[in-house]
Amino acid sequence: GQQLNQSPQSMFIQEGEDVSMNCTSSSIFNTWLWYKQDPGEGPVLLIALYKAGELTSNGRLTAQFGITRKDSFLNISASIPSDVGIYFCAGPNFGNEKLTFGTGTRLTIIP
Amino acid sequence: SAVISQKPSRDICQRGTSLTIQCQVDSQVTMMFWYRQQPGQSLTLIATANQGSEATYESGFVIDKFPISRPNLTFSTLTVSNMSPEDSSIYLCSAGGQGGETQYFGPGTRLLVL
């Protein structure tokens, strides 16, 4: 089946730093989704990407849909304490609505 | 957008027992899904809850272990049957996703099996 690998697995940064994480796939996706999961909550959609090469921003977050359609990147600028959580990439299996989730990147902000 | 609630939010159960988790959506949705998230892991799709017909299970998940009901377009239940400690996980329901629309998630049910 399809697999989505995220790197890094975890990040420890100081408040104010920029963050970059990526997601790679063994197969092509036509849509890339980035979710954030806060402790004790379900995932919340941050950004959706629908076209190869697309670059989309949502406040301090910027995500890109890779040209090969096998990868995506998420950047967070000027991190703040509420950015702490687990970030998942996800993509719908080709032709249906079922989502495959990435392995996740856990973001921790060091005081 | 859809607001999704789950009950219970958490439970501690004895092995061999069963627990039914409820998922309520604040609007009618075509697609509802159930996921499992084991400790420190990503989300794995258990099944698609189909309204008016049997759920569609993913590889590795079976109806006898995870029976699912979907009586209408706003409600679904997942039962974790004959539980063992390996079933300790977060169970999440989601709704939406049809035709490229956003898939929304409930807050999850945290299950600990002793």
PDB file of C-alpha atoms in Angstrom:
ATOM      1  CA  GLY A   1       0.000   0.000   0.000  1.00  0.00           C
ATOM      2  CA  GLN A   2       0.875   3.653  -0.101  1.00  0.00           C
ATOM      3  CA  GLN A   3       3.312   4.937   2.510  1.00  0.00           C
ATOM      4  CA  LEU A   4       4.045   8.480   3.579  1.00  0.00           C
ATOM      5  CA  ASN A   5       7.325   9.082   5.375  1.00  0.00           C
ATOM      6  CA  GLN A   6       7.876  12.309   7.264  1.00  0.00           C
ATOM      7  CA  SER A   7      11.129  13.864   8.398  1.00  0.00           C
ATOM      8  CA  PRO A   8      12.309  14.799  10.800  1.00  0.00           C
ATOM      9  CA  GLN A   9      10.529  12.507  13.238  1.00  0.00           C
ATOM     10  CA  SER A  10      10.871  15.125  15.967  1.00  0.00           C
ATOM     11  CA  MET A  11      12.143  18.666  16.320  1.00  0.00           C
ATOM     12  CA  PHE A  12      13.265  20.641  19.346  1.00  0.00           C
ATOM     13  CA  ILE A  13      13.449  24.339  18.612  1.00  0.00           C
ATOM     14  CA  GLN A  14      13.428  27.660  20.405  1.00  0.00           C
ATOM     15  CA  GLU A  15      10.541  30.070  20.159  1.00  0.00           C
ATOM     16  CA  GLY A  16      10.935  32.370  17.177  1.00  0.00           C
ATOM     17  CA  GLU A  17      12.807  29.873  15.020  1.00  0.00           C
ATOM     18  CA  ASP A  18      11.573  28.795  11.601  1.00  0.00           C
ATOM     19  CA  VAL A  19      10.599  25.155  11.074  1.00  0.00           C
ATOM     20  CA  SER A  20      10.780  22.976   7.974  1.00  0.00           C
ATOM     21  CA  MET A  21       9.460  19.456   7.586  1.00  0.00           C
ATOM     22  CA  ASN A  22       8.748  17.236   4.630  1.00  0.00           C
ATOM     23  CA  CYS A  23       6.744  14.268   3.534  1.00  0.00           C
ATOM     24  CA  THR A  24       7.652  11.779   0.830  1.00  0.00           C
ATOM     25  CA  SER A  25       5.594   9.090  -0.800  1.00  0.00           C
ATOM     26  CA  SER A  26       6.284   5.841  -2.555  1.00  0.00           C
ATOM     27  CA  SER A  27       3.570   6.719  -5.072  1.00  0.00           C
ATOM     28  CA  ILE A  28       1.904   9.724  -6.647  1.00  0.00           C
ATOM     29  CA  PHE A  29      -0.729  11.733  -4.797  1.00  0.00           C
ATOM     30  CA  ASN A  30      -3.134  14.177  -6.421  1.00  0.00           C
ATOM     31  CA  THR A  31      -3.854  15.986  -3.168  1.00  0.00           C
ATOM     32  CA  TRP A  32      -1.625  16.728  -0.202  1.00  0.00           C
ATOM     33  CA  LEU A  33      -3.043  17.640   3.195  1.00  0.00           C
ATOM     34  CA  TRP A  34      -1.241  18.888   6.280  1.00  0.00           C
ATOM     35  CA  TYR A  35      -2.889  18.293   9.678  1.00  0.00           C
ATOM     36  CA  LYS A  36      -1.848  19.287  13.194  1.00  0.00           C
ATOM     37  CA  GLN A  37      -2.751  17.253  16.253  1.00  0.00           C
ATOM     38  CA  ASP A  38      -2.644  18.924  19.643  1.00  0.00           C
ATOM     39  CA  PRO A  39      -2.297  16.750  22.748  1.00  0.00           C
ATOM     40  CA  GLY A  40      -5.633  15.154  23.580  1.00  0.00           C
ATOM     41  CA  GLU A  41      -7.295  16.285  20.371  1.00  0.00           C
ATOM     42  CA  GLY A  42      -8.046  14.999  16.912  1.00  0.00           C
ATOM     43  CA  PRO A  43      -6.124  16.251  13.855  1.00  0.00           C
ATOM     44  CA  VAL A  44      -7.082  19.638  12.452  1.00  0.00           C
ATOM     45  CA  LEU A  45      -6.529  20.518   8.797  1.00  0.00           C
ATOM     46  CA  LEU A  46      -3.971  23.293   8.268  1.00  0.00           C
ATOM     47  CA  ILE A  47      -3.404  23.422   4.525  1.00  0.00           C
ATOM     48  CA  ALA A  48      -4.661  21.541   1.472  1.00  0.00           C
ATOM     49  CA  LEU A  49      -2.714  21.358  -1.808  1.00  0.00           C
ATOM     50  CA  TYR A  50      -4.360  20.278  -5.065  1.00  0.00           C
ATOM     51  CA  LYS A  51      -1.871  20.946  -7.870  1.00  0.00           C
ATOM     52  CA  ALA A  52       1.735  19.917  -8.501  1.00  0.00           C
ATOM     53  CA  GLY A  53       4.035  22.854  -7.805  1.00  0.00           C
ATOM     54  CA  GLU A  54       1.379  24.697  -5.815  1.00  0.00           C
ATOM     55  CA  LEU A  55       2.607  26.892  -2.973  1.00  0.00           C
ATOM     56  CA  THR A  56      -0.028  27.813  -0.393  1.00  0.00           C
ATOM     57  CA  SER A  57       0.154  29.902   2.770  1.00  0.00           C
ATOM     58  CA  ASN A  58      -2.014  30.036   5.857  1.00  0.00           C
ATOM     59  CA  GLY A  59      -0.684  32.725   8.174  1.00  0.00           C
ATOM     60  CA  ARG A  60       2.796  31.703   9.291  1.00  0.00           C
ATOM     61  CA  LEU A  61       2.451  28.339   7.554  1.00  0.00           C
ATOM     62  CA  THR A  62       3.536  27.684   3.980  1.00  0.00           C
ATOM     63  CA  ALA A  63       3.220  24.365   2.190  1.00  0.00           C
ATOM     64  CA  GLN A  64       4.265  23.195  -1.251  1.00  0.00           C
ATOM     65  CA  PHE A  65       3.079  20.368  -3.462  1.00  0.00           C
ATOM     66  CA  GLY A  66       6.175  18.808  -5.038  1.00  0.00           C
ATOM     67  CA  ILE A  67       6.536  18.756  -8.811  1.00  0.00           C
ATOM     68  CA  THR A  68       6.938  14.978  -8.860  1.00  0.00           C
ATOM     69  CA  ARG A  69       3.665  14.651  -6.849  1.00  0.00           C
ATOM     70  CA  LYS A  70       5.555  12.352  -4.501  1.00  0.00           C
ATOM     71  CA  ASP A  71       6.487  14.911  -1.867  1.00  0.00           C
ATOM     72  CA  SER A  72       5.345  17.962   0.037  1.00  0.00           C
ATOM     73  CA  PHE A  73       6.927  20.473   2.383  1.00  0.00           C
ATOM     74  CA  LEU A  74       5.569  22.457   5.330  1.00  0.00           C
ATOM     75  CA  ASN A  75       7.312  25.504   6.735  1.00  0.00           C
ATOM     76  CA  ILE A  76       6.403  27.412   9.879  1.00  0.00           C
ATOM     77  CA  SER A  77       7.915  30.832  10.351  1.00  0.00           C
ATOM     78  CA  ALA A  78       8.650  32.492  13.695  1.00  0.00           C
ATOM     79  CA  SER A  79       7.393  29.619  15.825  1.00  0.00           C
ATOM     80  CA  ILE A  80       5.290  30.313  18.908  1.00  0.00           C
ATOM     81  CA  PRO A  81       4.387  28.057  21.860  1.00  0.00           C
ATOM     82  CA  SER A  82       0.998  27.080  20.406  1.00  0.00           C
ATOM     83  CA  ASP A  83       2.779  25.511  17.420  1.00  0.00           C
ATOM     84  CA  VAL A  84       3.698  22.573  19.672  1.00  0.00           C
ATOM     85  CA  GLY A  85       2.087  19.350  18.517  1.00  0.00           C
ATOM     86  CA  ILE A  86       2.338  16.606  15.941  1.00  0.00           C
ATOM     87  CA  TYR A  87       2.173  17.496  12.262  1.00  0.00           C
ATOM     88  CA  PHE A  88       0.887  14.902   9.826  1.00  0.00           C
ATOM     89  CA  CYS A  89       0.847  14.916   6.074  1.00  0.00           C
ATOM     90  CA  ALA A  90      -1.971  12.949   4.472  1.00  0.00           C
ATOM     91  CA  GLY A  91      -3.265  12.116   1.061  1.00  0.00           C
ATOM     92  CA  PRO A  92      -6.404  10.493  -0.300  1.00  0.00           C
ATOM     93  CA  ASN A  93      -5.897   7.104  -1.902  1.00  0.00           C
ATOM     94  CA  PHE A  94      -6.205   7.538  -5.628  1.00  0.00           C
ATOM     95  CA  GLY A  95      -9.831   7.560  -6.707  1.00  0.00           C
ATOM     96  CA  ASN A  96     -11.449   7.604  -3.278  1.00  0.00           C
ATOM     97  CA  GLU A  97     -11.755   9.554  -0.055  1.00  0.00           C
ATOM     98  CA  LYS A  98      -9.778   7.282   2.254  1.00  0.00           C
ATOM     99  CA  LEU A  99      -6.764   9.069   3.732  1.00  0.00           C
ATOM    100  CA  THR A 100      -3.276   7.692   4.213  1.00  0.00           C
ATOM    101  CA  PHE A 101      -1.437   9.493   7.014  1.00  0.00           C
ATOM    102  CA  GLY A 102       2.272  10.142   7.277  1.00  0.00           C
ATOM    103  CA  THR A 103       4.439   9.025  10.164  1.00  0.00           C
ATOM    104  CA  GLY A 104       4.258  12.455  11.806  1.00  0.00           C
ATOM    105  CA  THR A 105       6.695  15.142  12.960  1.00  0.00           C
ATOM    106  CA  ARG A 106       6.543  16.037  16.650  1.00  0.00           C
ATOM    107  CA  LEU A 107       7.403  19.688  17.308  1.00  0.00           C
ATOM    108  CA  THR A 108       8.594  20.751  20.755  1.00  0.00           C
ATOM    109  CA  ILE A 109       9.539  24.294  21.706  1.00  0.00           C
ATOM    110  CA  ILE A 110      12.313  24.614  24.226  1.00  0.00           C
ATOM    111  CA  PRO A 111      11.745  27.406  26.751  1.00  0.00           C
TER     112      PRO A 111
ATOM    113  CA  SER B   1     -17.253  22.754   8.385  1.00  0.00           C
ATOM    114  CA  ALA B   2     -18.447  19.872  10.546  1.00  0.00           C
ATOM    115  CA  VAL B   3     -18.251  19.601  14.317  1.00  0.00           C
ATOM    116  CA  ILE B   4     -17.747  16.068  15.554  1.00  0.00           C
ATOM    117  CA  SER B   5     -18.159  14.785  19.090  1.00  0.00           C
ATOM    118  CA  GLN B   6     -17.235  11.401  20.506  1.00  0.00           C
ATOM    119  CA  LYS B   7     -18.344   9.558  23.619  1.00  0.00           C
ATOM    120  CA  PRO B   8     -16.740   8.463  25.837  1.00  0.00           C
ATOM    121  CA  SER B   9     -13.679  10.684  25.712  1.00  0.00           C
ATOM    122  CA  ARG B  10     -11.688   8.061  27.586  1.00  0.00           C
ATOM    123  CA  ASP B  11     -12.206   4.749  29.337  1.00  0.00           C
ATOM    124  CA  ILE B  12     -10.324   2.088  31.226  1.00  0.00           C
ATOM    125  CA  CYS B  13     -11.595  -1.420  30.522  1.00  0.00           C
ATOM    126  CA  GLN B  14     -10.870  -4.958  31.573  1.00  0.00           C
ATOM    127  CA  ARG B  15      -9.623  -7.482  29.054  1.00  0.00           C
ATOM    128  CA  GLY B  16     -12.315  -9.601  27.498  1.00  0.00           C
ATOM    129  CA  THR B  17     -14.962  -6.891  27.675  1.00  0.00           C
ATOM    130  CA  SER B  18     -16.308  -4.724  24.847  1.00  0.00           C
ATOM    131  CA  LEU B  19     -16.667  -0.955  24.493  1.00  0.00           C
ATOM    132  CA  THR B  20     -18.896   0.959  22.107  1.00  0.00           C
ATOM    133  CA  ILE B  21     -17.740   4.403  21.000  1.00  0.00           C
ATOM    134  CA  GLN B  22     -20.248   6.902  19.650  1.00  0.00           C
ATOM    135  CA  CYS B  23     -19.574   9.551  17.013  1.00  0.00           C
ATOM    136  CA  GLN B  24     -22.011  12.392  16.370  1.00  0.00           C
ATOM    137  CA  VAL B  25     -21.695  14.931  13.528  1.00  0.00           C
ATOM    138  CA  ASP B  26     -23.544  18.248  13.648  1.00  0.00           C
ATOM    139  CA  SER B  27     -24.578  18.003   9.987  1.00  0.00           C
ATOM    140  CA  GLN B  28     -25.451  15.292   7.502  1.00  0.00           C
ATOM    141  CA  VAL B  29     -22.378  13.786   5.859  1.00  0.00           C
ATOM    142  CA  THR B  30     -21.973  11.090   3.274  1.00  0.00           C
ATOM    143  CA  MET B  31     -18.624   9.743   4.401  1.00  0.00           C
ATOM    144  CA  MET B  32     -17.692   8.698   7.947  1.00  0.00           C
ATOM    145  CA  PHE B  33     -14.525   6.858   8.900  1.00  0.00           C
ATOM    146  CA  TRP B  34     -12.980   5.234  11.970  1.00  0.00           C
ATOM    147  CA  TYR B  35      -9.251   5.390  12.693  1.00  0.00           C
ATOM    148  CA  ARG B  36      -6.961   3.922  15.318  1.00  0.00           C
ATOM    149  CA  GLN B  37      -3.914   5.746  16.662  1.00  0.00           C
ATOM    150  CA  GLN B  38      -1.663   3.569  18.766  1.00  0.00           C
ATOM    151  CA  PRO B  39       0.562   5.277  21.361  1.00  0.00           C
ATOM    152  CA  GLY B  40       3.122   7.493  19.663  1.00  0.00           C
ATOM    153  CA  GLN B  41       2.010   6.391  16.215  1.00  0.00           C
ATOM    154  CA  SER B  42       0.210   7.778  13.205  1.00  0.00           C
ATOM    155  CA  LEU B  43      -3.424   7.237  12.301  1.00  0.00           C
ATOM    156  CA  THR B  44      -4.484   3.987  10.669  1.00  0.00           C
ATOM    157  CA  LEU B  45      -7.840   3.654   8.938  1.00  0.00           C
ATOM    158  CA  ILE B  46      -9.984   0.888  10.409  1.00  0.00           C
ATOM    159  CA  ALA B  47     -13.049   1.131   8.194  1.00  0.00           C
ATOM    160  CA  THR B  48     -15.447   3.293   6.248  1.00  0.00           C
ATOM    161  CA  ALA B  49     -18.851   3.497   7.945  1.00  0.00           C
ATOM    162  CA  ASN B  50     -21.481   3.194   5.219  1.00  0.00           C
ATOM    163  CA  GLN B  51     -24.995   4.447   5.864  1.00  0.00           C
ATOM    164  CA  GLY B  52     -27.533   1.697   5.335  1.00  0.00           C
ATOM    165  CA  SER B  53     -25.007  -1.031   4.569  1.00  0.00           C
ATOM    166  CA  GLU B  54     -22.127  -2.935   6.095  1.00  0.00           C
ATOM    167  CA  ALA B  55     -18.913  -1.066   6.838  1.00  0.00           C
ATOM    168  CA  THR B  56     -15.918  -1.485   4.533  1.00  0.00           C
ATOM    169  CA  TYR B  57     -12.902  -2.709   6.484  1.00  0.00           C
ATOM    170  CA  GLU B  58      -9.238  -2.145   5.736  1.00  0.00           C
ATOM    171  CA  SER B  59      -6.706  -4.932   5.634  1.00  0.00           C
ATOM    172  CA  GLY B  60      -6.007  -6.227   9.121  1.00  0.00           C
ATOM    173  CA  PHE B  61      -9.358  -5.194  10.588  1.00  0.00           C
ATOM    174  CA  VAL B  62     -12.431  -7.444  10.746  1.00  0.00           C
ATOM    175  CA  ILE B  63     -16.081  -6.969  11.535  1.00  0.00           C
ATOM    176  CA  ASP B  64     -16.110  -9.453  14.404  1.00  0.00           C
ATOM    177  CA  LYS B  65     -13.499  -7.434  16.273  1.00  0.00           C
ATOM    178  CA  PHE B  66     -14.666  -3.947  15.271  1.00  0.00           C
ATOM    179  CA  PRO B  67     -18.390  -3.984  14.466  1.00  0.00           C
ATOM    180  CA  ILE B  68     -19.596  -0.636  13.155  1.00  0.00           C
ATOM    181  CA  SER B  69     -23.076   0.835  12.876  1.00  0.00           C
ATOM    182  CA  ARG B  70     -24.188   3.791  10.746  1.00  0.00           C
ATOM    183  CA  PRO B  71     -27.931   4.190  11.214  1.00  0.00           C
ATOM    184  CA  ASN B  72     -28.148   7.655   9.629  1.00  0.00           C
ATOM    185  CA  LEU B  73     -26.090  10.448   8.054  1.00  0.00           C
ATOM    186  CA  THR B  74     -25.015  12.048  11.355  1.00  0.00           C
ATOM    187  CA  PHE B  75     -24.170   9.145  13.666  1.00  0.00           C
ATOM    188  CA  SER B  76     -21.937   6.088  13.842  1.00  0.00           C
ATOM    189  CA  THR B  77     -20.671   3.690  16.477  1.00  0.00           C
ATOM    190  CA  LEU B  78     -17.545   1.557  16.688  1.00  0.00           C
ATOM    191  CA  THR B  79     -17.374  -1.373  19.078  1.00  0.00           C
ATOM    192  CA  VAL B  80     -14.043  -2.770  20.200  1.00  0.00           C
ATOM    193  CA  SER B  81     -14.881  -6.378  21.063  1.00  0.00           C
ATOM    194  CA  ASN B  82     -13.209  -8.874  23.378  1.00  0.00           C
ATOM    195  CA  MET B  83     -10.544  -6.341  24.267  1.00  0.00           C
ATOM    196  CA  SER B  84      -6.931  -7.082  25.057  1.00  0.00           C
ATOM    197  CA  PRO B  85      -4.158  -4.698  26.188  1.00  0.00           C
ATOM    198  CA  GLU B  86      -3.038  -4.443  22.545  1.00  0.00           C
ATOM    199  CA  ASP B  87      -6.289  -2.588  21.829  1.00  0.00           C
ATOM    200  CA  SER B  88      -5.159   0.313  24.023  1.00  0.00           C
ATOM    201  CA  SER B  89      -5.215   3.207  21.573  1.00  0.00           C
ATOM    202  CA  ILE B  90      -6.935   6.394  20.611  1.00  0.00           C
ATOM    203  CA  TYR B  91      -9.939   5.765  18.384  1.00  0.00           C
ATOM    204  CA  LEU B  92     -10.972   8.645  16.147  1.00  0.00           C
ATOM    205  CA  CYS B  93     -13.929   9.148  13.873  1.00  0.00           C
ATOM    206  CA  SER B  94     -13.904  11.500  10.932  1.00  0.00           C
ATOM    207  CA  ALA B  95     -16.450  12.828   8.491  1.00  0.00           C
ATOM    208  CA  GLY B  96     -16.397  14.350   5.054  1.00  0.00           C
ATOM    209  CA  GLY B  97     -13.805  14.057   2.336  1.00  0.00           C
ATOM    210  CA  GLN B  98     -16.147  13.317  -0.513  1.00  0.00           C
ATOM    211  CA  GLY B  99     -15.246  15.025  -3.769  1.00  0.00           C
ATOM    212  CA  GLY B 100     -12.167  16.701  -2.339  1.00  0.00           C
ATOM    213  CA  GLU B 101     -13.920  18.329   0.603  1.00  0.00           C
ATOM    214  CA  THR B 102     -12.157  18.560   3.941  1.00  0.00           C
ATOM    215  CA  GLN B 103     -12.215  15.562   6.250  1.00  0.00           C
ATOM    216  CA  TYR B 104     -12.899  16.620   9.860  1.00  0.00           C
ATOM    217  CA  PHE B 105     -11.928  14.653  12.933  1.00  0.00           C
ATOM    218  CA  GLY B 106     -13.487  14.100  16.312  1.00  0.00           C
ATOM    219  CA  PRO B 107     -11.439  14.590  19.501  1.00  0.00           C
ATOM    220  CA  GLY B 108     -10.828  10.877  19.896  1.00  0.00           C
ATOM    221  CA  THR B 109     -11.588   8.250  22.531  1.00  0.00           C
ATOM    222  CA  ARG B 110      -8.648   7.192  24.654  1.00  0.00           C
ATOM    223  CA  LEU B 111      -8.935   3.533  25.564  1.00  0.00           C
ATOM    224  CA  LEU B 112      -6.779   1.713  28.081  1.00  0.00           C
ATOM    225  CA  VAL B 113      -7.258  -2.025  28.443  1.00  0.00           C
ATOM    226  CA  LEU B 114      -5.888  -3.666  31.567  1.00  0.00           C
TER     227      LEU B 114
END
